[in-house]
Amino acid sequence: MLIGQEITVLGGGIGGLAVSLALARHGAQVTVLEQAPAITEVGAGIQISPNGWVVLKALGVAEAVAEQAPRSRAVRLRDFRRGAEVFSMALNDPAKPWHFVHRADLVDVLAAAAQGAGVTLRLGTRITAVTPEGEGARITLEDGREEAHGLTISADGLHSPARKVLNPRTRPFFTGQVAWRATIPQDGSLAPEAHVFMGPGRHLVRYPLRQGKLVNIVAVEERDGWVAEGWHHTDHPANLRRAFSDFCPEVKNLLARAEEVNLWGLFRHPVAVNWYQGGLALLGDAAHPTLPFLAQGANMALEDAWTLARCLSEEDLPEAALARYQALRRDRTARIVEAATDNATNYHLRPGPLRFAAHSALRLAARAAPQAVTNRYAWIHTHDVTA
């Protein structure tokens, strides 16, 4: 039982706010420590697939999110040079909704719901160190002060101090790929679909946000040069346009309107071996950072949040709850991280027999057995942690 139990959550992003809301609904007294001075508009678009949507529904916020993020209708894979469609996957099953959501809109909805449920947000709280201590954790703040907390959940991203403490030997490595991210004003004419333009060593994804008033761009390029990790680094739009200058006119015309872009290096992180120690636990990217090739980062964090809150509410001992949480989540997230890594290869085939054969097979499957390709990832999208 969690009624009256004090729990601290580190990080006011999607995973942190979702778990704080779920815990508060079980009666816990939750405090969220967030380093930003305000819950402000950050990031860009994310895709919420059915496995993440069921969590938003169970948390009671799906309707509020859907008001700003209508249902998606399809994902279309297209050739980079001509723009011709190679394969399309319809997303029209009413029981399995997909939504393209602006990250800031989802954070706003979750923050409002969490505060409405009694969660306390401590903003401007920058943490430099976290150490497991008894059934909780000791936290060191930027100004050197230390605080003792009870059960603590670290949902503060891939640079989480807690991740480094619980998994000191894990090291990421540069994948040889970089990604640009941008949002571009749009007139609302784009259909609610994700389009993936596949080229040699590169691909670009675009889909509309906020009722079509914005279009979200994620563009990935293979390169030898190392680029720093973290999507907040800025780059000149001309570099993005140059990298995709041989793509079809539709892509070039879209990128011509990009005024601000972010660039970051894509690093492969191992899934954490240890998700908890004492009263300190990892959640979301702190436990399993993933590459953006299956659009599952936010969805996995939502699944984590619901599962952790359920385990804590059903187990008498916190350590038993955290052990059960890790057992339920680690293998699934590791499999998703591996699948996301493999998917980059599918998008970046060079011209030649392999690319021709792969695209021909997709076109044939689209006509003969479209569900065969769709069902390849059914194990991800049909999973329901709330069931």
Short mmCIF file of C-alpha atoms in Angstrom, two decimals:
data_model
loop_
_atom_site.label_atom_id
_atom_site.label_comp_id
_atom_site.label_asym_id
_atom_site.label_seq_id
_atom_site.Cartn_x
_atom_site.Cartn_y
_atom_site.Cartn_z
CA MET A 1 0.00 0.00 0.00
CA LEU A 2 1.27 3.46 -0.90
CA ILE A 3 -1.17 5.65 1.04
CA GLY A 4 0.83 8.42 2.65
CA GLN A 5 4.22 7.06 1.56
CA GLU A 6 6.71 9.76 0.58
CA ILE A 7 8.36 9.16 -2.80
CA THR A 8 10.77 11.40 -4.69
CA VAL A 9 11.00 11.43 -8.50
CA LEU A 10 14.05 12.90 -10.21
CA GLY A 11 13.12 14.46 -13.53
CA GLY A 12 9.99 16.22 -14.74
CA GLY A 13 9.86 14.75 -18.23
CA ILE A 14 7.37 12.28 -19.65
CA GLY A 15 8.50 9.29 -17.57
CA GLY A 16 8.92 11.24 -14.34
CA LEU A 17 5.55 12.96 -14.56
CA ALA A 18 3.76 9.76 -15.61
CA VAL A 19 5.13 7.75 -12.70
CA SER A 20 4.44 10.58 -10.24
CA LEU A 21 0.82 10.75 -11.43
CA ALA A 22 0.40 6.97 -11.22
CA LEU A 23 1.91 6.87 -7.72
CA ALA A 24 -0.23 9.78 -6.50
CA ARG A 25 -3.33 8.00 -7.76
CA HIS A 26 -2.30 5.10 -5.47
CA GLY A 27 -2.13 7.48 -2.50
CA ALA A 28 1.60 8.26 -2.35
CA GLN A 29 2.92 11.71 -1.42
CA VAL A 30 5.11 12.47 -4.44
CA THR A 31 7.66 15.23 -4.97
CA VAL A 32 9.24 15.77 -8.40
CA LEU A 33 12.67 17.43 -8.56
CA GLU A 34 13.21 19.06 -11.96
CA GLN A 35 16.31 21.02 -12.96
CA ALA A 36 14.53 23.40 -15.35
CA PRO A 37 13.21 26.61 -13.78
CA ALA A 38 9.80 26.08 -15.37
CA ILE A 39 7.79 23.46 -17.25
CA THR A 40 8.37 25.06 -20.64
CA GLU A 41 8.10 24.09 -24.29
CA VAL A 42 11.06 21.88 -25.13
CA GLY A 43 11.77 19.16 -27.65
CA ALA A 44 9.70 18.39 -30.69
CA GLY A 45 7.52 15.58 -31.98
CA ILE A 46 7.14 12.07 -30.61
CA GLN A 47 5.01 9.16 -31.72
CA ILE A 48 2.75 7.54 -29.14
CA SER A 49 2.00 4.01 -30.32
CA PRO A 50 -0.81 1.82 -28.92
CA ASN A 51 1.38 0.39 -26.14
CA GLY A 52 2.01 3.90 -24.81
CA TRP A 53 -1.51 5.14 -25.45
CA VAL A 54 -3.04 2.52 -23.16
CA VAL A 55 -0.98 3.98 -20.32
CA LEU A 56 -2.17 7.53 -21.06
CA LYS A 57 -5.70 6.17 -21.10
CA ALA A 58 -5.25 4.42 -17.77
CA LEU A 59 -3.81 7.62 -16.30
CA GLY A 60 -6.89 9.51 -17.44
CA VAL A 61 -5.06 11.98 -19.72
CA ALA A 62 -5.57 10.45 -23.18
CA GLU A 63 -8.54 12.64 -24.03
CA ALA A 64 -6.66 15.84 -23.17
CA VAL A 65 -3.69 14.73 -25.30
CA ALA A 66 -5.93 13.74 -28.22
CA GLU A 67 -7.41 17.24 -28.35
CA GLN A 68 -4.03 18.52 -29.55
CA ALA A 69 -2.84 15.39 -31.32
CA PRO A 70 -5.41 13.75 -33.62
CA ARG A 71 -5.03 10.10 -34.56
CA SER A 72 -2.44 9.11 -37.12
CA ARG A 73 -3.65 7.33 -40.25
CA ALA A 74 -0.59 5.69 -41.80
CA VAL A 75 3.17 5.27 -42.03
CA ARG A 76 4.59 5.42 -45.56
CA LEU A 77 8.08 4.33 -46.63
CA ARG A 78 9.27 6.21 -49.71
CA ASP A 79 12.26 6.24 -52.05
CA PHE A 80 14.57 9.18 -51.45
CA ARG A 81 15.19 10.27 -55.04
CA ARG A 82 11.78 10.05 -56.67
CA GLY A 83 9.60 10.07 -53.57
CA ALA A 84 7.80 6.95 -54.83
CA GLU A 85 6.03 4.90 -52.19
CA VAL A 86 7.73 1.60 -51.34
CA PHE A 87 5.39 0.43 -48.59
CA SER A 88 2.58 1.80 -46.45
CA MET A 89 1.18 0.64 -43.14
CA ALA A 90 -2.36 1.71 -42.27
CA LEU A 91 -2.97 2.76 -38.66
CA ASN A 92 -6.74 2.59 -38.79
CA ASP A 93 -7.51 -0.03 -36.13
CA PRO A 94 -9.73 1.83 -33.62
CA ALA A 95 -8.46 -0.42 -30.82
CA LYS A 96 -4.82 0.48 -31.56
CA PRO A 97 -4.55 4.26 -31.87
CA TRP A 98 -1.37 6.09 -32.86
CA HIS A 99 -0.82 9.80 -32.24
CA PHE A 100 1.83 12.30 -33.27
CA VAL A 101 2.33 14.48 -30.21
CA HIS A 102 4.44 17.54 -29.48
CA ARG A 103 6.57 16.59 -26.49
CA ALA A 104 5.79 19.89 -24.76
CA ASP A 105 2.03 19.31 -25.09
CA LEU A 106 2.27 15.88 -23.48
CA VAL A 107 4.46 17.22 -20.67
CA ASP A 108 1.97 20.04 -20.03
CA VAL A 109 -0.96 17.60 -19.79
CA LEU A 110 0.93 15.23 -17.49
CA ALA A 111 2.18 18.09 -15.28
CA ALA A 112 -1.33 19.51 -14.85
CA ALA A 113 -2.76 16.09 -14.05
CA ALA A 114 0.04 15.32 -11.58
CA GLN A 115 -0.40 18.60 -9.73
CA GLY A 116 -4.13 18.03 -9.70
CA ALA A 117 -3.48 14.68 -8.01
CA GLY A 118 -1.39 16.37 -5.31
CA VAL A 119 2.13 15.97 -6.71
CA THR A 120 4.59 18.67 -5.64
CA LEU A 121 6.92 20.06 -8.32
CA ARG A 122 10.24 21.51 -7.15
CA LEU A 123 11.62 23.37 -10.16
CA GLY A 124 15.13 24.72 -10.62
CA THR A 125 16.59 21.83 -8.60
CA ARG A 126 19.82 20.78 -10.27
CA ILE A 127 21.25 17.50 -8.95
CA THR A 128 24.94 16.59 -9.26
CA ALA A 129 25.06 13.27 -7.40
CA VAL A 130 22.74 10.54 -6.15
CA THR A 131 23.75 7.78 -3.74
CA PRO A 132 21.61 4.85 -2.52
CA GLU A 133 21.16 5.08 1.23
CA GLY A 134 19.12 2.58 3.20
CA GLU A 135 15.59 2.49 1.79
CA GLY A 136 16.09 5.76 -0.06
CA ALA A 137 18.82 7.97 -1.51
CA ARG A 138 21.08 10.88 -0.62
CA ILE A 139 21.01 13.69 -3.19
CA THR A 140 23.70 16.34 -3.70
CA LEU A 141 22.50 19.63 -5.19
CA GLU A 142 24.47 21.98 -7.42
CA ASP A 143 25.17 24.36 -4.53
CA GLY A 144 26.72 21.53 -2.50
CA ARG A 145 23.80 20.95 -0.13
CA GLU A 146 22.79 17.37 0.56
CA GLU A 147 19.29 16.02 1.11
CA ALA A 148 18.12 12.64 2.39
CA HIS A 149 15.07 11.23 0.61
CA GLY A 150 13.01 8.08 0.99
CA LEU A 151 12.18 5.88 -1.98
CA THR A 152 13.65 7.69 -5.00
CA ILE A 153 12.94 7.12 -8.69
CA SER A 154 15.51 8.41 -11.16
CA ALA A 155 13.70 9.43 -14.36
CA ASP A 156 16.27 12.05 -15.33
CA GLY A 157 17.44 10.76 -18.70
CA LEU A 158 20.49 9.07 -20.17
CA HIS A 159 22.92 11.34 -18.27
CA SER A 160 21.32 10.36 -14.96
CA PRO A 161 23.79 10.44 -12.03
CA ALA A 162 21.92 7.48 -10.54
CA ARG A 163 22.50 5.36 -13.64
CA LYS A 164 26.25 5.89 -13.31
CA VAL A 165 26.18 4.92 -9.64
CA LEU A 166 24.16 1.74 -10.18
CA ASN A 167 26.00 0.78 -13.39
CA PRO A 168 29.50 2.25 -13.15
CA ARG A 169 31.07 0.04 -15.81
CA THR A 170 28.69 0.71 -18.70
CA ARG A 171 29.98 2.96 -21.48
CA PRO A 172 28.16 4.20 -24.59
CA PHE A 173 29.74 4.22 -28.04
CA PHE A 174 29.17 6.43 -31.08
CA THR A 175 27.14 4.59 -33.73
CA GLY A 176 28.54 6.57 -36.66
CA GLN A 177 25.19 8.30 -37.11
CA VAL A 178 23.96 11.80 -36.37
CA ALA A 179 20.42 13.16 -36.31
CA TRP A 180 18.92 16.55 -37.00
CA ARG A 181 15.61 17.60 -35.49
CA ALA A 182 13.48 20.55 -36.52
CA THR A 183 9.90 21.78 -36.50
CA ILE A 184 8.70 23.88 -39.41
CA PRO A 185 5.49 25.96 -39.60
CA GLN A 186 2.89 24.34 -41.83
CA ASP A 187 -0.50 25.34 -43.25
CA GLY A 188 -2.41 22.29 -41.99
CA SER A 189 -2.52 20.59 -45.39
CA LEU A 190 -0.45 17.53 -44.49
CA ALA A 191 -2.35 14.33 -43.85
CA PRO A 192 -1.86 12.83 -40.35
CA GLU A 193 0.74 10.37 -41.63
CA ALA A 194 4.42 9.67 -41.03
CA HIS A 195 6.54 9.60 -44.19
CA VAL A 196 10.00 7.99 -44.14
CA PHE A 197 12.25 8.90 -47.09
CA MET A 198 14.91 6.18 -47.33
CA GLY A 199 18.27 6.94 -48.95
CA PRO A 200 21.81 5.58 -49.05
CA GLY A 201 23.27 6.07 -45.60
CA ARG A 202 20.50 8.52 -44.70
CA HIS A 203 16.80 8.78 -44.02
CA LEU A 204 14.35 11.52 -43.15
CA VAL A 205 11.06 11.23 -41.24
CA ARG A 206 8.37 13.88 -41.31
CA TYR A 207 4.91 14.09 -39.76
CA PRO A 208 2.52 16.86 -38.71
CA LEU A 209 2.02 18.18 -35.19
CA ARG A 210 -0.56 20.41 -33.49
CA GLN A 211 -3.41 19.98 -35.95
CA GLY A 212 -0.97 20.33 -38.85
CA LYS A 213 0.34 23.76 -37.81
CA LEU A 214 3.84 22.30 -37.53
CA VAL A 215 5.70 19.55 -39.34
CA ASN A 216 8.26 17.56 -37.37
CA ILE A 217 11.51 16.53 -39.04
CA VAL A 218 14.01 13.91 -37.90
CA ALA A 219 16.85 13.36 -40.37
CA VAL A 220 19.62 10.81 -39.83
CA GLU A 221 22.97 10.58 -41.61
CA GLU A 222 25.81 8.08 -41.32
CA ARG A 223 29.18 9.75 -40.88
CA ASP A 224 32.60 9.12 -39.39
CA GLY A 225 32.87 12.46 -37.60
CA TRP A 226 31.93 12.36 -33.93
CA VAL A 227 29.12 14.64 -32.75
CA ALA A 228 28.19 15.32 -29.12
CA GLU A 229 25.23 13.46 -27.63
CA GLY A 230 22.09 15.35 -26.61
CA TRP A 231 19.47 16.77 -28.97
CA HIS A 232 19.77 20.36 -27.72
CA HIS A 233 22.93 21.20 -29.73
CA THR A 234 22.20 23.69 -32.52
CA ASP A 235 23.42 23.46 -36.11
CA HIS A 236 23.11 25.61 -39.22
CA PRO A 237 20.16 24.61 -41.42
CA ALA A 238 22.44 24.74 -44.45
CA ASN A 239 24.26 21.64 -43.19
CA LEU A 240 21.00 19.72 -43.05
CA ARG A 241 20.01 20.90 -46.52
CA ARG A 242 23.43 19.94 -47.90
CA ALA A 243 23.24 16.41 -46.46
CA PHE A 244 19.87 15.79 -48.17
CA SER A 245 20.45 17.81 -51.35
CA ASP A 246 19.92 14.77 -53.61
CA PHE A 247 16.55 13.88 -52.08
CA CYS A 248 13.28 14.48 -53.93
CA PRO A 249 11.90 18.03 -54.41
CA GLU A 250 9.30 17.48 -51.68
CA VAL A 251 12.05 17.01 -49.09
CA LYS A 252 14.25 19.81 -50.44
CA ASN A 253 11.36 22.28 -50.47
CA LEU A 254 10.51 21.37 -46.89
CA LEU A 255 14.09 21.74 -45.65
CA ALA A 256 14.41 25.08 -47.45
CA ARG A 257 11.97 26.46 -44.86
CA ALA A 258 13.90 25.18 -41.83
CA GLU A 259 15.21 28.10 -39.78
CA GLU A 260 16.37 26.40 -36.57
CA VAL A 261 17.74 22.87 -36.33
CA ASN A 262 19.30 20.73 -33.61
CA LEU A 263 21.97 18.13 -34.22
CA TRP A 264 23.12 15.31 -31.99
CA GLY A 265 25.24 12.20 -32.17
CA LEU A 266 23.50 8.86 -31.81
CA PHE A 267 25.15 6.69 -29.18
CA ARG A 268 24.39 3.09 -28.34
CA HIS A 269 23.94 2.60 -24.59
CA PRO A 270 23.62 -0.83 -23.02
CA VAL A 271 20.43 -1.46 -21.11
CA ALA A 272 21.23 -1.08 -17.42
CA VAL A 273 22.12 -4.32 -15.66
CA ASN A 274 21.06 -2.93 -12.28
CA TRP A 275 17.79 -1.00 -12.24
CA TYR A 276 17.69 -0.51 -8.47
CA GLN A 277 19.65 -0.62 -5.27
CA GLY A 278 18.07 -0.18 -1.87
CA GLY A 279 15.42 2.50 -2.33
CA LEU A 280 16.79 3.97 -5.58
CA ALA A 281 15.37 2.89 -8.96
CA LEU A 282 15.87 3.84 -12.62
CA LEU A 283 13.09 4.60 -15.11
CA GLY A 284 12.95 5.45 -18.82
CA ASP A 285 16.14 6.60 -20.56
CA ALA A 286 18.03 6.35 -17.28
CA ALA A 287 17.58 2.58 -17.56
CA HIS A 288 17.36 1.94 -21.31
CA PRO A 289 18.32 4.75 -23.72
CA THR A 290 17.32 3.75 -27.24
CA LEU A 291 18.02 4.92 -30.77
CA PRO A 292 15.11 6.73 -32.48
CA PHE A 293 14.44 4.12 -35.18
CA LEU A 294 11.29 2.57 -33.71
CA ALA A 295 9.86 5.66 -31.97
CA GLN A 296 9.69 3.83 -28.65
CA GLY A 297 11.61 6.01 -26.17
CA ALA A 298 8.58 7.79 -24.71
CA ASN A 299 6.41 4.69 -24.97
CA MET A 300 8.86 2.59 -22.97
CA ALA A 301 9.01 5.29 -20.30
CA LEU A 302 5.20 5.25 -20.06
CA GLU A 303 5.22 1.46 -19.74
CA ASP A 304 7.90 1.70 -17.03
CA ALA A 305 5.88 4.29 -15.12
CA TRP A 306 2.72 2.22 -14.95
CA THR A 307 4.57 -1.02 -14.15
CA LEU A 308 6.66 0.52 -11.35
CA ALA A 309 3.64 2.18 -9.72
CA ARG A 310 1.70 -1.09 -9.89
CA CYS A 311 4.55 -3.11 -8.38
CA LEU A 312 4.99 -0.64 -5.53
CA SER A 313 1.26 -0.65 -4.82
CA GLU A 314 0.99 -4.45 -4.78
CA GLU A 315 4.12 -5.47 -2.87
CA ASP A 316 4.54 -4.98 0.87
CA LEU A 317 8.31 -4.49 0.70
CA PRO A 318 9.81 -1.82 -1.62
CA GLU A 319 12.78 -4.03 -2.46
CA ALA A 320 10.47 -6.83 -3.59
CA ALA A 321 8.53 -4.31 -5.70
CA LEU A 322 11.68 -2.98 -7.37
CA ALA A 323 12.96 -6.49 -8.07
CA ARG A 324 9.63 -7.39 -9.66
CA TYR A 325 9.68 -4.15 -11.69
CA GLN A 326 13.12 -4.95 -13.10
CA ALA A 327 12.11 -8.52 -13.88
CA LEU A 328 9.01 -7.36 -15.75
CA ARG A 329 10.76 -4.64 -17.74
CA ARG A 330 14.39 -5.46 -18.47
CA ASP A 331 14.07 -8.18 -21.13
CA ARG A 332 11.34 -6.35 -23.03
CA THR A 333 13.20 -3.05 -23.14
CA ALA A 334 16.45 -4.78 -24.14
CA ARG A 335 14.64 -6.44 -27.05
CA ILE A 336 13.17 -3.12 -28.18
CA VAL A 337 16.55 -1.37 -27.97
CA GLU A 338 18.07 -4.13 -30.12
CA ALA A 339 15.25 -3.94 -32.67
CA ALA A 340 15.62 -0.15 -32.93
CA THR A 341 19.35 -0.53 -33.60
CA ASP A 342 18.70 -3.05 -36.37
CA ASN A 343 16.06 -0.88 -38.00
CA ALA A 344 18.60 1.78 -39.04
CA THR A 345 20.08 -0.68 -41.53
CA ASN A 346 16.69 -1.16 -43.21
CA TYR A 347 16.39 2.58 -43.93
CA HIS A 348 19.97 3.17 -45.18
CA LEU A 349 20.53 0.59 -47.92
CA ARG A 350 22.86 1.68 -50.72
CA PRO A 351 21.81 1.44 -54.38
CA GLY A 352 22.45 -2.03 -55.71
CA PRO A 353 21.06 -5.57 -55.67
CA LEU A 354 20.35 -5.63 -51.92
CA ARG A 355 18.41 -2.36 -51.94
CA PHE A 356 16.51 -3.41 -55.08
CA ALA A 357 15.61 -6.78 -53.57
CA ALA A 358 14.57 -5.30 -50.23
CA HIS A 359 12.35 -2.62 -51.77
CA SER A 360 10.86 -5.10 -54.25
CA ALA A 361 10.00 -7.43 -51.39
CA LEU A 362 8.29 -4.59 -49.52
CA ARG A 363 6.27 -3.60 -52.58
CA LEU A 364 5.23 -7.22 -53.13
CA ALA A 365 4.26 -7.56 -49.47
CA ALA A 366 2.22 -4.36 -49.67
CA ARG A 367 0.10 -5.94 -52.39
CA ALA A 368 0.02 -9.57 -51.29
CA ALA A 369 0.21 -9.58 -47.49
CA PRO A 370 0.43 -6.08 -45.98
CA GLN A 371 -0.26 -7.37 -42.47
CA ALA A 372 2.85 -9.57 -42.58
CA VAL A 373 5.11 -6.50 -42.37
CA THR A 374 2.84 -4.75 -39.88
CA ASN A 375 2.81 -7.80 -37.61
CA ARG A 376 6.60 -7.85 -37.47
CA TYR A 377 6.43 -5.40 -34.57
CA ALA A 378 3.07 -6.45 -33.14
CA TRP A 379 4.91 -7.71 -30.05
CA ILE A 380 5.82 -4.09 -29.33
CA HIS A 381 2.62 -2.25 -30.23
CA THR A 382 -0.02 -4.66 -28.90
CA HIS A 383 1.60 -5.04 -25.49
CA ASP A 384 -0.61 -3.68 -22.70
CA VAL A 385 1.05 -3.16 -19.31
CA THR A 386 -2.28 -1.98 -17.86
CA ALA A 387 -4.13 -5.22 -18.61
#
